[in-house]
Short mmCIF file of C-alpha atoms in Angstrom, two decimals:
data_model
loop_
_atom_site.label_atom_id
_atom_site.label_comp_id
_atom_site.label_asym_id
_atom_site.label_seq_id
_atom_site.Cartn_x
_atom_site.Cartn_y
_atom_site.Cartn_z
CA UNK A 19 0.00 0.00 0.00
CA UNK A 20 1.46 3.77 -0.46
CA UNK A 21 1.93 5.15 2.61
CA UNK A 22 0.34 8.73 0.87
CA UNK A 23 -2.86 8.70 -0.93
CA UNK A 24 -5.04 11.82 -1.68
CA UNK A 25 -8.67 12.59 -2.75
CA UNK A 26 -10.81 14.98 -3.29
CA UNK A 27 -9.83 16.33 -6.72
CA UNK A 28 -12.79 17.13 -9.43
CA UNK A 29 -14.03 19.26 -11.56
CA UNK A 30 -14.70 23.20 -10.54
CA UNK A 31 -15.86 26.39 -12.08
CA UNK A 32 -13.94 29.01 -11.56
CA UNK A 33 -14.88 30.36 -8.12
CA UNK A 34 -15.93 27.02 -6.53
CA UNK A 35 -14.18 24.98 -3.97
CA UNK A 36 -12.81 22.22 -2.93
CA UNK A 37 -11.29 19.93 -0.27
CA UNK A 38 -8.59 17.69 -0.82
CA UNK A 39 -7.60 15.06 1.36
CA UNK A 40 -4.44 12.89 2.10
CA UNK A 41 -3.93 9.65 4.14
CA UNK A 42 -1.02 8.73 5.73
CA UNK A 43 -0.53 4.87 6.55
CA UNK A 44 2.50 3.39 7.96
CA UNK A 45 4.33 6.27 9.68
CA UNK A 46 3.05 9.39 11.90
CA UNK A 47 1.48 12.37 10.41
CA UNK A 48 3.04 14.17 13.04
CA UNK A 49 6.94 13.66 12.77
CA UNK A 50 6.99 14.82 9.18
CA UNK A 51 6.90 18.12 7.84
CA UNK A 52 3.41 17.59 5.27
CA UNK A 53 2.78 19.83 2.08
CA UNK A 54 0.92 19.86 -1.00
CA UNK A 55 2.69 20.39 -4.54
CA UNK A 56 0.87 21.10 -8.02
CA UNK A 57 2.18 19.20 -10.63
CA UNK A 58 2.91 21.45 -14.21
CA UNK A 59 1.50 20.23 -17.48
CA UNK A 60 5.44 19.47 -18.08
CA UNK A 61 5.42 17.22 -15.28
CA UNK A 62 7.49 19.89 -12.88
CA UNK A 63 6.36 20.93 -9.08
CA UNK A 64 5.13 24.24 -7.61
CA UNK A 65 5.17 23.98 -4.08
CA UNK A 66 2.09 25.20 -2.58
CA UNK A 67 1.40 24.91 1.36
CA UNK A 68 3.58 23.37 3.84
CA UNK A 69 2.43 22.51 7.43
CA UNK A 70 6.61 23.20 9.12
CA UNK A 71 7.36 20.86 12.01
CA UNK A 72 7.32 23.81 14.02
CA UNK A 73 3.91 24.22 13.81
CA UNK A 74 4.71 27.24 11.09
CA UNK A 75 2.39 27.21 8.13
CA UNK A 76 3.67 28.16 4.88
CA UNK A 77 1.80 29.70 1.30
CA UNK A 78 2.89 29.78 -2.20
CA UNK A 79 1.91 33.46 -2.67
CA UNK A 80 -0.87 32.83 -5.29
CA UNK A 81 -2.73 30.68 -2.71
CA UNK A 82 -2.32 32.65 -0.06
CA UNK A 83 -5.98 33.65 1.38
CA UNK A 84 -7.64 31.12 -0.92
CA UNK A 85 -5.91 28.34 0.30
CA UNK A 86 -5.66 26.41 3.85
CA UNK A 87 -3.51 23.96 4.99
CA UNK A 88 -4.25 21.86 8.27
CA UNK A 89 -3.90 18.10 9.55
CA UNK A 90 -6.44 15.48 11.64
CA UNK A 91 -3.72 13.82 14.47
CA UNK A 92 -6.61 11.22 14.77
CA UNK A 93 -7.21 10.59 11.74
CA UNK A 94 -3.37 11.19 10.34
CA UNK A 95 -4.65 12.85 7.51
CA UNK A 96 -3.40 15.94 5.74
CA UNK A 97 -6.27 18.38 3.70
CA UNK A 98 -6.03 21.18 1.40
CA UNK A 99 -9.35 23.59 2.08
CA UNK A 100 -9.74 25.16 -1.61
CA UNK A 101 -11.55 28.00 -2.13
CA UNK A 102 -12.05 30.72 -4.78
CA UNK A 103 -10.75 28.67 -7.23
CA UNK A 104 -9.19 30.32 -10.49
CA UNK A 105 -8.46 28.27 -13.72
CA UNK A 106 -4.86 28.80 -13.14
CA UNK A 107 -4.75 26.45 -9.68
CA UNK A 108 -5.77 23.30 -11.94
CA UNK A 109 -3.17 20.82 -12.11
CA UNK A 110 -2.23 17.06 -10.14
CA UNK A 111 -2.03 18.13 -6.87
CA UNK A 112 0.59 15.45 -4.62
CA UNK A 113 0.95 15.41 -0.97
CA UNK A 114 4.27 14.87 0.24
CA UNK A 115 6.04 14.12 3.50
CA UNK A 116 9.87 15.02 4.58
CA UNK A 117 11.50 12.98 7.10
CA UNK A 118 14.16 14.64 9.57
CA UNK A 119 12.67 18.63 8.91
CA UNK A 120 13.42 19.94 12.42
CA UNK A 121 15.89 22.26 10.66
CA UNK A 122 12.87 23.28 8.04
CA UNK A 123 10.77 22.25 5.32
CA UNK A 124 12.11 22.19 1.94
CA UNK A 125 8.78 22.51 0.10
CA UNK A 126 9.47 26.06 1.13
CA UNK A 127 12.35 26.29 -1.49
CA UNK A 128 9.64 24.79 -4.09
CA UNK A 129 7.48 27.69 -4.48
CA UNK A 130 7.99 29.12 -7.66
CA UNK A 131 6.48 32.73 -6.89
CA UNK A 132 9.57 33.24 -3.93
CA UNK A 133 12.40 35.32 -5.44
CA UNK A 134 16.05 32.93 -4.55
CA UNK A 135 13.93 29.74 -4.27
CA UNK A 136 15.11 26.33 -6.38
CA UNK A 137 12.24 27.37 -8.95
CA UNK A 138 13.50 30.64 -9.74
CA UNK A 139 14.24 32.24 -12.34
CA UNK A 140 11.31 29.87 -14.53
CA UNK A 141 13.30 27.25 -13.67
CA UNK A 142 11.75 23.77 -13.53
CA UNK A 143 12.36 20.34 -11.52
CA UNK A 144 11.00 17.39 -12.06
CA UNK A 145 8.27 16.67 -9.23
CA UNK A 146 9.66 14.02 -7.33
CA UNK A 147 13.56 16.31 -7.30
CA UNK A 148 11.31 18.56 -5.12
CA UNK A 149 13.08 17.80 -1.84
CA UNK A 150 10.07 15.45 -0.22
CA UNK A 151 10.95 11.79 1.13
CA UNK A 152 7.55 10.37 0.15
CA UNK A 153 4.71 10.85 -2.49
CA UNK A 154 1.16 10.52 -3.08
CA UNK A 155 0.33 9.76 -6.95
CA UNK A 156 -2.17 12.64 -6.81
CA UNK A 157 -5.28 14.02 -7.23
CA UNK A 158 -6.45 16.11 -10.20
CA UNK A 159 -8.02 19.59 -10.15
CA UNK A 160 -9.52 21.29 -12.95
CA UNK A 161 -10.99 24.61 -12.75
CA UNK A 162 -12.98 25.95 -15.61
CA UNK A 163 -13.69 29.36 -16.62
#
């Protein structure tokens, strides 16, 4: 079994919302630092909201209001609270998990609107190059106009 597996993803309009969830099986929730990536059309990442290990919460900048990340202990799941949805947020969106990110979470070099980050500069990286021990194979999100 993957130890990351997300739902949630569908079809929007443009303003609509969603909820996407992730389940972690096999290891604790809580001694990971947990994001969510959108996955290019060219198969590259964007970073897009990291829960930090220090309880810091993290925001690509074009998600940043619309957007909220947040985790069930109980449950060990991981969600991605999706509002005011624009046609430029569709995409596969992956959960993640890093192991041993008491020093930080890398996701936070990943987002691609953060001037000095790994995706700088247009550059792109491959999804699973994006700095994150474990992946989910995603969930899609399309967002019509």
């Amino acid at each position: 079994q993957e130890p990351l597996v997300e739902s949630g993803g569908d079809s929007v309009q443009a303003g609509g919302s969603l909820r996407l969830s992730c389940e972690f099986s096999g290891y604790t929730l809580n001694n990971f630092c947990m994001g969510w990536f959108r996955q290019g059309p060219g198969g590259q990442c964007d970073g897009v909201a990291a829960l930090n290990m220090d309880g810091r919460i993290t925001y690509a900048n074009s998600v940043q209001g619309r957007f909220t990340i947040s985790k069930d202990k109980a449950k060990n799941t991981l969600y991605l609270e999706m509002n005011s949805l624009k046609p430029e947020d569709t995409g596969r969106y992956h959960c993640a998990a890093q192991m041993n990110a008491e020093t930080g979470c890398k996701i936070n070099k990943y987002y691609s609107d953060v001037d000095g980050g790994a995706l700088s500069g247009g550059r792109q990286v491959p999804l699973y190059y994006c700095g994150m021990d474990y992946w989910g194979k995603g969930t899609p999100v399309i967002v019509s106009s």
